[in-house]
Coordinates of C-alpha atoms in Angstrom, one line a residue:
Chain A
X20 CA 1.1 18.0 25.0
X21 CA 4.6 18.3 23.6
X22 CA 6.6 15.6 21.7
X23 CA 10.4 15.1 20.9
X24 CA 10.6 14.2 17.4
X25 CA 13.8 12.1 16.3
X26 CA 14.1 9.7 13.7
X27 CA 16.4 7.2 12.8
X28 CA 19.6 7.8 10.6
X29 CA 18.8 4.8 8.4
X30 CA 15.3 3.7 8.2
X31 CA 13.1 0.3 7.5
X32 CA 12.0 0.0 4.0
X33 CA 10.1 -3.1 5.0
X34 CA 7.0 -1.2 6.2
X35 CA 4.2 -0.6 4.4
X36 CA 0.6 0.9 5.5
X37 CA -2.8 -1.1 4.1
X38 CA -5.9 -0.1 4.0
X39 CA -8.4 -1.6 6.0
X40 CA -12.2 -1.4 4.8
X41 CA -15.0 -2.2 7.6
X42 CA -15.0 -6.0 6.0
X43 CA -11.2 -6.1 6.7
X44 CA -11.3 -5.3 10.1
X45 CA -14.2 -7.3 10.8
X46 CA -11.6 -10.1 9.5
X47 CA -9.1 -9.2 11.8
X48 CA -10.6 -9.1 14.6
X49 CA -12.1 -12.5 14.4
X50 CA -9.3 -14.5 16.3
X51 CA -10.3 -17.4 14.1
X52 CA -9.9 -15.7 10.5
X53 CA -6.7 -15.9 8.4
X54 CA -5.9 -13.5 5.9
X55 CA -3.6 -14.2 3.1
X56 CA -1.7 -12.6 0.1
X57 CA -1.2 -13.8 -3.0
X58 CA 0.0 -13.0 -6.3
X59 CA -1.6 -14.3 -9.5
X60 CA -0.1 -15.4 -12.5
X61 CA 3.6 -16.7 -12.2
X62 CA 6.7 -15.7 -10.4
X63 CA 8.0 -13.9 -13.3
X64 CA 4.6 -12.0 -14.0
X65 CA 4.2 -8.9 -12.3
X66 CA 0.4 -9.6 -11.7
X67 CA -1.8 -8.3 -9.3
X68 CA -1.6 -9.4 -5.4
X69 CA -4.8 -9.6 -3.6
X70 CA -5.2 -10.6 0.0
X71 CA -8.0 -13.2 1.0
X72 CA -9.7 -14.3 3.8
X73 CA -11.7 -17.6 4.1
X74 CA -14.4 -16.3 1.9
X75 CA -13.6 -13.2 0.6
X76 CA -10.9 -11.6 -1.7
X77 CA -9.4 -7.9 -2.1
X78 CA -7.3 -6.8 -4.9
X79 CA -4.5 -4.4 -3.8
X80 CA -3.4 -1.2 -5.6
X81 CA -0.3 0.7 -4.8
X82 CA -1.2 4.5 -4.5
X83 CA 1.9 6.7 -4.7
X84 CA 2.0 10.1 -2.9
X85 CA 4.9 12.8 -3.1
X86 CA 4.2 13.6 1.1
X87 CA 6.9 13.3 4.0
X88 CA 4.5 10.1 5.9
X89 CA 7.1 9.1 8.8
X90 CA 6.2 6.0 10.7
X91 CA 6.9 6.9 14.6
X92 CA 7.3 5.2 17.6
X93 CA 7.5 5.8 21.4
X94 CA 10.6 5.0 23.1
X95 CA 12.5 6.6 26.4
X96 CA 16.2 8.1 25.4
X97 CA 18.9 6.7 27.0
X98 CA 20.1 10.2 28.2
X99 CA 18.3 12.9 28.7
X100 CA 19.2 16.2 26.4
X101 CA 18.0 19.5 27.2
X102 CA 16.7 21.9 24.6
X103 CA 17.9 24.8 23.4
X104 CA 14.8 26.0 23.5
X105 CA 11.0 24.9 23.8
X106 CA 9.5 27.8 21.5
X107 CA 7.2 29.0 24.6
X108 CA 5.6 25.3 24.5
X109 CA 5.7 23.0 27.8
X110 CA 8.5 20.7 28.1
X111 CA 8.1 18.1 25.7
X112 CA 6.4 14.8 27.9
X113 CA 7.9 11.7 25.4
X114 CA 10.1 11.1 22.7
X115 CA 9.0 9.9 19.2
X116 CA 11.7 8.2 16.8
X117 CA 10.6 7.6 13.0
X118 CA 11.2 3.9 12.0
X119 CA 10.4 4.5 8.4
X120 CA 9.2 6.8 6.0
X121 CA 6.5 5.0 3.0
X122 CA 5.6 6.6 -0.3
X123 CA 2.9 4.7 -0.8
X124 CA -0.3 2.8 0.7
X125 CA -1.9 -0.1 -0.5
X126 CA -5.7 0.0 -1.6
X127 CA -7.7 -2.4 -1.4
X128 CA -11.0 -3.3 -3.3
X129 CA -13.2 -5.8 -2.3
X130 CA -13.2 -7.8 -5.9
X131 CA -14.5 -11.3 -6.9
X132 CA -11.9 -14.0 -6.6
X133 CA -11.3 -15.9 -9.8
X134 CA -10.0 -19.3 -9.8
X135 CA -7.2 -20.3 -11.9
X136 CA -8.0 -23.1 -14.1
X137 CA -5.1 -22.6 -16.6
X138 CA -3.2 -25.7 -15.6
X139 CA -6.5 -28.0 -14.8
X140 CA -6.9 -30.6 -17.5
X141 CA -10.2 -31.3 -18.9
X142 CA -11.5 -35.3 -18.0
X143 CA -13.7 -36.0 -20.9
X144 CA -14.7 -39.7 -19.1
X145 CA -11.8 -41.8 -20.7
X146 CA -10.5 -44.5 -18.5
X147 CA -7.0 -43.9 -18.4
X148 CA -7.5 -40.2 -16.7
X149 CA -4.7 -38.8 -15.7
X150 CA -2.0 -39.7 -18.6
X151 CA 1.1 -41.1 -16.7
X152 CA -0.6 -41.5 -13.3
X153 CA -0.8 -37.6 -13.1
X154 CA 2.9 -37.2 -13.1
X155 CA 2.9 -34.5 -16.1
X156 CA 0.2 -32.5 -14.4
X157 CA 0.9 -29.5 -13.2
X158 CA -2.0 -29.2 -10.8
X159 CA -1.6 -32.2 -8.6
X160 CA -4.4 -31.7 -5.5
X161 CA -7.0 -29.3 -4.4
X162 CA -3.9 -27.6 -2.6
X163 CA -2.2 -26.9 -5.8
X164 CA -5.5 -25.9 -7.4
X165 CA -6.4 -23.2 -4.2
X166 CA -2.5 -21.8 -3.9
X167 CA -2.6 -21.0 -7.6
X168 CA -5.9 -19.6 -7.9
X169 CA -6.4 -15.2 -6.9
X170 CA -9.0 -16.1 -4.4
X171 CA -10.4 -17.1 -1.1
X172 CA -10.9 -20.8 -0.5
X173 CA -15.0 -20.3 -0.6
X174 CA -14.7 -18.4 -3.1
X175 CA -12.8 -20.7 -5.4
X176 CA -14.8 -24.5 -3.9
X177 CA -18.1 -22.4 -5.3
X178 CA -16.8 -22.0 -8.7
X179 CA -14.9 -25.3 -9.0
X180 CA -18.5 -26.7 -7.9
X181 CA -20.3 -24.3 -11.2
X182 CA -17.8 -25.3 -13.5
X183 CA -18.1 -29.2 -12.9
X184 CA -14.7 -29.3 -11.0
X185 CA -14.1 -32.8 -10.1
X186 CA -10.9 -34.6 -8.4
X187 CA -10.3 -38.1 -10.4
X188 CA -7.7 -40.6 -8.6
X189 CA -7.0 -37.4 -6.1
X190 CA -6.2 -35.1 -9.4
X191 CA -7.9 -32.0 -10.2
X192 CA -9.9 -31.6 -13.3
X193 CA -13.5 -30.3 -15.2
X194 CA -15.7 -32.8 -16.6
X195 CA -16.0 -31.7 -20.3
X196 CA -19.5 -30.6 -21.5
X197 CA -20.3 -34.2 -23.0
X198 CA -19.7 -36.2 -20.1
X199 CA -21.2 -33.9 -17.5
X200 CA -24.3 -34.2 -20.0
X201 CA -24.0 -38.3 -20.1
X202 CA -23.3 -38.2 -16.6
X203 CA -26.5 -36.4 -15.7
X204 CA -28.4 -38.3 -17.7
X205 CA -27.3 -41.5 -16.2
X206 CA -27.5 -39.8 -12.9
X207 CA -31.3 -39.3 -13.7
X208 CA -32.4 -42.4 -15.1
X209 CA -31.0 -44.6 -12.7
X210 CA -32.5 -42.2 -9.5
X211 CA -35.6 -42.2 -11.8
X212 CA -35.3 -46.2 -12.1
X213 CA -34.3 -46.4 -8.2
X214 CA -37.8 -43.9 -7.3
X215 CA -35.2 -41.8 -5.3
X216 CA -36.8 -38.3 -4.7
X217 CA -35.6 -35.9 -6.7
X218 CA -35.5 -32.9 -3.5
X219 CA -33.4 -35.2 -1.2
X220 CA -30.5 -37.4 -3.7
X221 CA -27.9 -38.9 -0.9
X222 CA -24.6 -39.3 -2.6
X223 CA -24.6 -43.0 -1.8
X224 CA -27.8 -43.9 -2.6
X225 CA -27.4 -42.3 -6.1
X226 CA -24.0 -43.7 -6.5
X227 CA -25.4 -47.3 -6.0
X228 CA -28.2 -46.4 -7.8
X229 CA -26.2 -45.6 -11.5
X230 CA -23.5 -48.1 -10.3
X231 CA -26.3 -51.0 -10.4
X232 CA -26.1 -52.9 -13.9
X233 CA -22.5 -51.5 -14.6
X234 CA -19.4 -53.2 -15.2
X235 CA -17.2 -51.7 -13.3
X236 CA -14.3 -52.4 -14.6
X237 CA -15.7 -49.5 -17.3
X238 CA -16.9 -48.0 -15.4
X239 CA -16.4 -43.6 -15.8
X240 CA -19.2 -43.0 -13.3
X241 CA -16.8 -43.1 -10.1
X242 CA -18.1 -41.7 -7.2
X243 CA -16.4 -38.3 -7.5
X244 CA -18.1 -37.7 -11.2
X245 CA -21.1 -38.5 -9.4
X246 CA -21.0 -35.7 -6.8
X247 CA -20.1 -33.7 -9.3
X248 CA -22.9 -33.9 -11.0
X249 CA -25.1 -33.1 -7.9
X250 CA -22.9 -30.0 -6.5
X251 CA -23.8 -28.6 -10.2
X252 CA -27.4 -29.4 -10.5
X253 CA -28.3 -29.1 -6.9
X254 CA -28.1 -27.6 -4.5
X255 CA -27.1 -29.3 -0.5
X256 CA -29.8 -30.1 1.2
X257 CA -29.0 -27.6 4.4
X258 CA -29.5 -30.1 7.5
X259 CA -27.4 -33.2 5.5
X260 CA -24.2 -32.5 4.1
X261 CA -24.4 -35.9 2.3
X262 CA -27.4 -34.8 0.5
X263 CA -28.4 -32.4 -2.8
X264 CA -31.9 -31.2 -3.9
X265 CA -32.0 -31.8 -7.7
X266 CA -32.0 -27.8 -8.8
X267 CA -34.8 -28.9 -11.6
X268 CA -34.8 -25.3 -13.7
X269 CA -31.4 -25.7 -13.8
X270 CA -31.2 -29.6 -15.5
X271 CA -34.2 -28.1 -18.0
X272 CA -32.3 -25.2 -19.1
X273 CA -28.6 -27.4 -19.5
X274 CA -30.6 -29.6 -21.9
X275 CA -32.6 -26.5 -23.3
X276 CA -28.8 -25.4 -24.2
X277 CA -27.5 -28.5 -26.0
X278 CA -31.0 -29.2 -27.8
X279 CA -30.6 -25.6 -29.0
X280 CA -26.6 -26.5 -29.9
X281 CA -27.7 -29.6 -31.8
X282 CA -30.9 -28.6 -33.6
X283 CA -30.9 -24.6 -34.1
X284 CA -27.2 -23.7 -34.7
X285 CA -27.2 -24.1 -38.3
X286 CA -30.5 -22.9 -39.0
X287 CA -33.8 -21.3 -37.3
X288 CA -36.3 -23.6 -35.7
X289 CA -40.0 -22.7 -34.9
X290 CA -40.6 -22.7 -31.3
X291 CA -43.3 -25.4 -31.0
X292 CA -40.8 -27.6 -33.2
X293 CA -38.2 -27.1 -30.7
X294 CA -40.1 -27.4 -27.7
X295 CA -40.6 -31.0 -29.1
X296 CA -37.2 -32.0 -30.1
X297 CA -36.1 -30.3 -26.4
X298 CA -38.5 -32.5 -24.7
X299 CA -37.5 -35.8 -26.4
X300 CA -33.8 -34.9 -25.1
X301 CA -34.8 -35.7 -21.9
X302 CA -34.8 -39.1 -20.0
X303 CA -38.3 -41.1 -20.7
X304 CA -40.8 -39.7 -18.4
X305 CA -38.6 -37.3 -16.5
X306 CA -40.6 -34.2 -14.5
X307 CA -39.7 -31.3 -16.2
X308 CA -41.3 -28.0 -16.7
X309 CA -39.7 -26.5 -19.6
X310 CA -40.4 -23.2 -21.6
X311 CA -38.8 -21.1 -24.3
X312 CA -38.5 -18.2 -21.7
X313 CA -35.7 -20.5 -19.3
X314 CA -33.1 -20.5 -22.5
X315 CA -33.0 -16.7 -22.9
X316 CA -29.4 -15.8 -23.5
X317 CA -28.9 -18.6 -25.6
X318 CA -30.8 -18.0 -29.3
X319 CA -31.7 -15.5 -31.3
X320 CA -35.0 -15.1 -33.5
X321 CA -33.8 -14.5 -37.2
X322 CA -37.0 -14.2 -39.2
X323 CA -39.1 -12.5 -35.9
X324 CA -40.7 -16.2 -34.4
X325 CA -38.1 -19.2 -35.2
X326 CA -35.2 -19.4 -33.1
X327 CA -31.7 -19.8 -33.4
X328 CA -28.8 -20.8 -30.9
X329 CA -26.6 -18.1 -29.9
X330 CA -23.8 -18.0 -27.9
X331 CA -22.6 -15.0 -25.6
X332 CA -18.7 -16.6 -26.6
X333 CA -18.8 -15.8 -30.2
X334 CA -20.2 -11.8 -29.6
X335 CA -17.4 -8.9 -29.4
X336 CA -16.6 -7.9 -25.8
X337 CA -16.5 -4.3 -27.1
X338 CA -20.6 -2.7 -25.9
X339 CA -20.8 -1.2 -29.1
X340 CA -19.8 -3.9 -31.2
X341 CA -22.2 -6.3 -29.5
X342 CA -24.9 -4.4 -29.9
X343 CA -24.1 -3.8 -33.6
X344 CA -23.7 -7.7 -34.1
X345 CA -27.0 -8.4 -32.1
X346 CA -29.0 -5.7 -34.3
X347 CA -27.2 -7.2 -37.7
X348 CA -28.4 -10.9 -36.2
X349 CA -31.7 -9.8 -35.5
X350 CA -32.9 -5.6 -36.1
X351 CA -35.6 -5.4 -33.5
X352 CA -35.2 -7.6 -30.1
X353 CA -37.6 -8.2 -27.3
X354 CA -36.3 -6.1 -24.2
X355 CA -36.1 -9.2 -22.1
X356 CA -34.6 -11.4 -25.2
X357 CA -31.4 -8.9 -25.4
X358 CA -30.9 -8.1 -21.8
X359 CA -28.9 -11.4 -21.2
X360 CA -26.2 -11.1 -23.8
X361 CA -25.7 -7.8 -22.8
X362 CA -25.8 -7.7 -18.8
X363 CA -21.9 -8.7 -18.1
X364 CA -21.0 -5.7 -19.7
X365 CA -23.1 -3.2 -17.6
X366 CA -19.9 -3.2 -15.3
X367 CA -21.1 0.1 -13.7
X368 CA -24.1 -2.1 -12.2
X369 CA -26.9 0.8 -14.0
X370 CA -30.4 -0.4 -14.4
X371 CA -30.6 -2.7 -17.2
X372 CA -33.0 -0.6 -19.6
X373 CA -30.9 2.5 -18.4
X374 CA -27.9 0.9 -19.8
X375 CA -29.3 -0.5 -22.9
X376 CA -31.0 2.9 -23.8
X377 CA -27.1 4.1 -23.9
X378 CA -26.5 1.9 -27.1
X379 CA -29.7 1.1 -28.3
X380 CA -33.4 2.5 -29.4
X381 CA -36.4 1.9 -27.2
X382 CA -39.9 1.9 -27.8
X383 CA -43.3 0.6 -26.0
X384 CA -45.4 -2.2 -28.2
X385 CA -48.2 -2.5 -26.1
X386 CA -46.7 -4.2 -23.1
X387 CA -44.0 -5.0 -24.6
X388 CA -40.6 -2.7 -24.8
X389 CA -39.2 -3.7 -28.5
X390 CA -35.1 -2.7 -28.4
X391 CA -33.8 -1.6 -32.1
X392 CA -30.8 0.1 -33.2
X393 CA -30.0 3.8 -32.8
Chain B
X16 CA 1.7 -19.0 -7.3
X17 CA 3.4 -17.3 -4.5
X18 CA 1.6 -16.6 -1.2
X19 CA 2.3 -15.7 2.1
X20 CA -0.5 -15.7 5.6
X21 CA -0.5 -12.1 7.2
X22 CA 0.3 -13.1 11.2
X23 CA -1.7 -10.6 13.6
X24 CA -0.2 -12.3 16.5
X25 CA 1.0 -8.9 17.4
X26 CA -2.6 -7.3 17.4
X27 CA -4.7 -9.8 18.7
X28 CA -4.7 -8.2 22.2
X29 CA -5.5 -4.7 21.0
X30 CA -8.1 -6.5 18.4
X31 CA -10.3 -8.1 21.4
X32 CA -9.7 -5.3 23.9
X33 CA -11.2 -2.7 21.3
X34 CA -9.1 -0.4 22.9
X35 CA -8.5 1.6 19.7
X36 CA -6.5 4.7 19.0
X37 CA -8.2 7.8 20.3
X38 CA -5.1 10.1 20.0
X39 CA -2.3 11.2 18.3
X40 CA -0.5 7.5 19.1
X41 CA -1.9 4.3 19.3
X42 CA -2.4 2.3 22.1
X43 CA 0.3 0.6 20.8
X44 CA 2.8 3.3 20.9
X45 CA 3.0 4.2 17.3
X46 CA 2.5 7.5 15.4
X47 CA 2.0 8.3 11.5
X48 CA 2.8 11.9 10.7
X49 CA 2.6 13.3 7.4
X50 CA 4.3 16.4 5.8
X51 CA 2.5 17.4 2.3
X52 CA 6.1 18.2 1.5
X53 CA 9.7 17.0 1.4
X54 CA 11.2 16.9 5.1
X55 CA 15.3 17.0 5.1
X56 CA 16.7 15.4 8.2
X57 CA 20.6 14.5 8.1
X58 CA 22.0 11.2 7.3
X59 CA 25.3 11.3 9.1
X60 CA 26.5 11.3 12.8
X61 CA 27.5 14.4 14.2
X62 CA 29.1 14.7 17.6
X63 CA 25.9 17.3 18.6
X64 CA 23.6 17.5 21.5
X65 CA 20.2 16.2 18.6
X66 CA 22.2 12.5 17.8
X67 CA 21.6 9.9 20.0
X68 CA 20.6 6.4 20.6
X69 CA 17.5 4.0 20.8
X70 CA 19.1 0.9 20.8
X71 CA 21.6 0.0 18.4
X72 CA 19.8 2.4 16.3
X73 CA 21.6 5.9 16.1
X74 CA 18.6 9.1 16.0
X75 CA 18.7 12.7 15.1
X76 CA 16.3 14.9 16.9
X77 CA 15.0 17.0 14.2
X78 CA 11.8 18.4 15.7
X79 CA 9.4 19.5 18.4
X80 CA 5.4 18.7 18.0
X81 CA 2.5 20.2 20.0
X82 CA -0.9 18.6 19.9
X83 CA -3.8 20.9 21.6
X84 CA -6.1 17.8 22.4
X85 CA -9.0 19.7 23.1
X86 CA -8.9 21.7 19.4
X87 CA -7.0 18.8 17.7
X88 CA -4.4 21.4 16.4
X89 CA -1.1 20.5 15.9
X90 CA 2.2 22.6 15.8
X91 CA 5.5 21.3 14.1
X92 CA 8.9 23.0 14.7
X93 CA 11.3 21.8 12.6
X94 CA 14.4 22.7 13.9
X95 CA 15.5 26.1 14.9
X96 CA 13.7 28.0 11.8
X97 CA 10.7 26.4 10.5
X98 CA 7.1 26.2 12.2
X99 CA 4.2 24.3 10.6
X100 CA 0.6 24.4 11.7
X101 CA -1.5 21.4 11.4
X102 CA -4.1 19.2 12.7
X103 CA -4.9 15.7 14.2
X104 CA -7.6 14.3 11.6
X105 CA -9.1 11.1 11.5
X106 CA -8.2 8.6 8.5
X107 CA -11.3 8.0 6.5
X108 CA -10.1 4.4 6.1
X109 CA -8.0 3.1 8.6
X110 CA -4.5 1.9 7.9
X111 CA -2.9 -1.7 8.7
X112 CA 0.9 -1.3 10.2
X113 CA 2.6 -4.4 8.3
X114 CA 5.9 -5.5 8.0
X115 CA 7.4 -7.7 5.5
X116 CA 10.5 -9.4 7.3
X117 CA 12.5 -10.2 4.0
X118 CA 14.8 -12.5 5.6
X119 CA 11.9 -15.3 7.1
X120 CA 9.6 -14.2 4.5
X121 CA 6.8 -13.6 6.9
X122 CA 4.2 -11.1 6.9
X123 CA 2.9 -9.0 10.8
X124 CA 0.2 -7.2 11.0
X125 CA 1.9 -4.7 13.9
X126 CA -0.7 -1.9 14.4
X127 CA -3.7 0.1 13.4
X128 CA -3.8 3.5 12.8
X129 CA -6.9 5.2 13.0
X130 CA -5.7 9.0 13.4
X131 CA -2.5 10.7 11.8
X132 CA -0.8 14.5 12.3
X133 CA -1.4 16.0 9.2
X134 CA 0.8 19.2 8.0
X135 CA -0.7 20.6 4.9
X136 CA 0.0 24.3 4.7
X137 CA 3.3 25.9 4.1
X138 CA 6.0 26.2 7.1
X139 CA 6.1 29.4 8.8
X140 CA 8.9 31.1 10.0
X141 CA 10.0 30.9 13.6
X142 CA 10.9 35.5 14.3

């Protein structure tokens, strides 16, 4: 088969070749899917662009090349021009004309989206949330919120829901630490008060539930701040979308975390101390299994036994100065004790005691592994 | 935060046929041909027998290219003097055809390339 090569004498510099991983084309060829670039940061940054889909996001790289990469197309000449010569070959059966030429393709790597919470104010319960009827805020809807965030709509609802993301009066914002705690603590007294079952909380019935005896007129606990409180503590019930399972681990280690906060983070606490004042944290007679083992990540254990809070924020995000502030906190950890506050920095995903043998000594206490320093 | 939808409007019927490119061109009618060096084609209008038009679009006919289907092997002859032997390989990762139209600000998704003419060895002369 021979081909008449032409190409035009100015080309389209609006071409440009992607690369399209299995997941990629899986998107495309669901007629349903939408796919979608965006650039984070502002107009003015040069950030990175990533494309998204409904769920997933990929962050594109522009790999250069030096090669000739003409972009072709079939088409049938207006008049027919004989050759001067065919080189021995057949006669050439259709013409080719280059449209464009690229230096470049985009990569793309299948990344997790981050969502962009920059702009989002922080609603720490006062009444007269937003300030000026919202007019100064920046991020004005859940559209704002998912236009200026680098990833996929799923993507970025999941984390809003983690984070405590809540809309108040139709404005974006995160419930502050304090008021997601009083909220959950109302939440659970009055579903405790009401006998509501703890596996199956409907968002009305637990609504009306903390909304009983208040004056509502004062009321922070709006209906929003309430499903809030169950998207992060629960998880949806799968056959009612009105409807959260009480994730019951996960209310015992948030208190675990602010009894630590309030009685360990000036000094060391013995643990049967601390499992006390934990409990007593707790709503009067609330179901809760709790153990020291569910707040690892959070404390450290100064003089070998007592503990002490700890938190990943304040620890270098260098590996080796970590591990060097860990072993100056505390000189010999438990393996399972240190692994948390150093996992997010295992970005090459190696085992855990793999990648903690890079910085760190290892050796076997009976069944224990104690970790020390080099 | 700027973004912009990708439309596939133009693939959608190549998408559910899964008629996908087998050849040197795509079902489509495109071709991706790379040189691993610098390919010098002219600029200007000449009154010759290689200008012509597609269109309003004014061409040079700069080459002639022989694919041997049933070996994959391709040979380039760039104008009167210069042969190149190459191959028909198959991209590891496929590559998305899109155009950014600067003056709507839209984004197509135009076509799929699965297979390119690759030329990675010097040019040969033609005796």
């Amino acid at each position: 088969m021979s081909l008449n090569l032409h190409e035009r004498l100015s080309t389209d510099g609006s071409f440009r070749l992607l690369h399209l991983t299995p997941e990629l084309l899986e998107v495309l060829k669901d007629s349903n899917s939408k796919l979608q670039f965006k650039a984070a940061g502002n107009d003015e940054d040069d950030g990175d662009v990533v494309l998204c889909s409904r769920d997933k996001t990929w962050l594109l790289r522009q790999k250069n090349h030096s090669n000739t990469v003409m972009l072709m197309h079939e088409f049938t000449p207006e008049q027919e021009t004989s050759l001067e010569t065919t080189f021995g070959l057949p006669n050439p059966t259709s013409d080719f004309a280059g449209f464009a030429r690229t230096t470049f393709e985009y990569e793309t790597k299948k990344v997790s989206g981050i969502i962009n919470l920059d702009s989002v104010p922080v609603h720490n319960g006062s009444l007269d949330f937003p300030p000026a009827d919202g007019q100064d805020l920046p991020v004005k809807s859940m559209d704002d919120l998912l236009a200026s965030s680098a990833c996929s709509e799923k993507e970025c609802l999941s984390q809003w829901n983690q984070l405590g993301g809540c809309t108040v009066k139709g404005y974006p914002c995160i419930l502050s630490s304090d008021f997601l705690s009083k909220a959950l603590h109302v939440t659970l007294m009055s579903a405790m008060a009401e006998s509501l079952d703890f596996s199956r909380l409907k968002l009305d019935e637990t609504f009306d539930a903390v909304n009983k005896d208040m004056d509502q007129d004062s009321n922070p606990y709006t209906r929003e701040v309430i499903k809030t409180t169950l998207e992060k503590y629960g998880k949806r019930v799968k056959d009612d979308d009105d409807c959260w399972q009480l994730d019951q681990k996960k209310v015992a280690e948030w208190y675990g975390i602010r009894a630590l906060r309030k009685y360990a983070s000036q000094s060391s606490i013995p643990p049967a101390e601390f499992l006390i004042k934990w409990k007593s944290t707790f709503p009067p007679y609330a179901p809760f299994d709790i153990e020291i083992e569910m707040l690892r990540g959070w404390f450290f254990r100064p003089t070998g036994s007592n503990l002490q809070y700890l938190s990943k924020n304040t620890l270098p995000s260098d590996i080796k100065e970590r591990f060097k502030m860990l072993f100056k906190l505390q000189s010999q950890w438990d393996m399972d004790d240190i692994a948390p506050f150093v996992e997010e920095l295992n970005t090459k995903g190696l085992k855990i005691d793999v990648f903690i043998m890079k910085y760190a000594r290892k050796r076997r206490v009976g069944k224990k592994f104690i970790i020390s320093s080099r | 935060m700027p973004s912009v939808n990708v439309s596939k409007r133009q693939l959608q019927a190549l998408l559910q046929s899964d008629q996908l490119q087998t050849s040197v061109s795509t079902p489509l009618g495109n071709m991706m041909l790379e040189i691993q060096g610098d390919l010098e084609a002219p600029q200007q209008w000449h009154e010759d027998p290689r200008f012509s038009m597609d269109g309003e679009h004014p061409l040079v006919r700069w080459g002639l290219l022989h694919i041997d289907t049933s070996r994959n092997n391709a040979t380039l002859f760039v104008g009167r003097k210069q042969r190149l032997l190459g191959s028909l390989v198959k991209l590891d990762t496929p590559l998305g055809l899109i155009k950014f139209n600067q003056q709507d600000g839209t984004v197509d998704m135009q076509d799929i390339f699965y297979y390119k003419v690759l030329f990675k060895s010097r040019p040969l002369p033609i005796m």
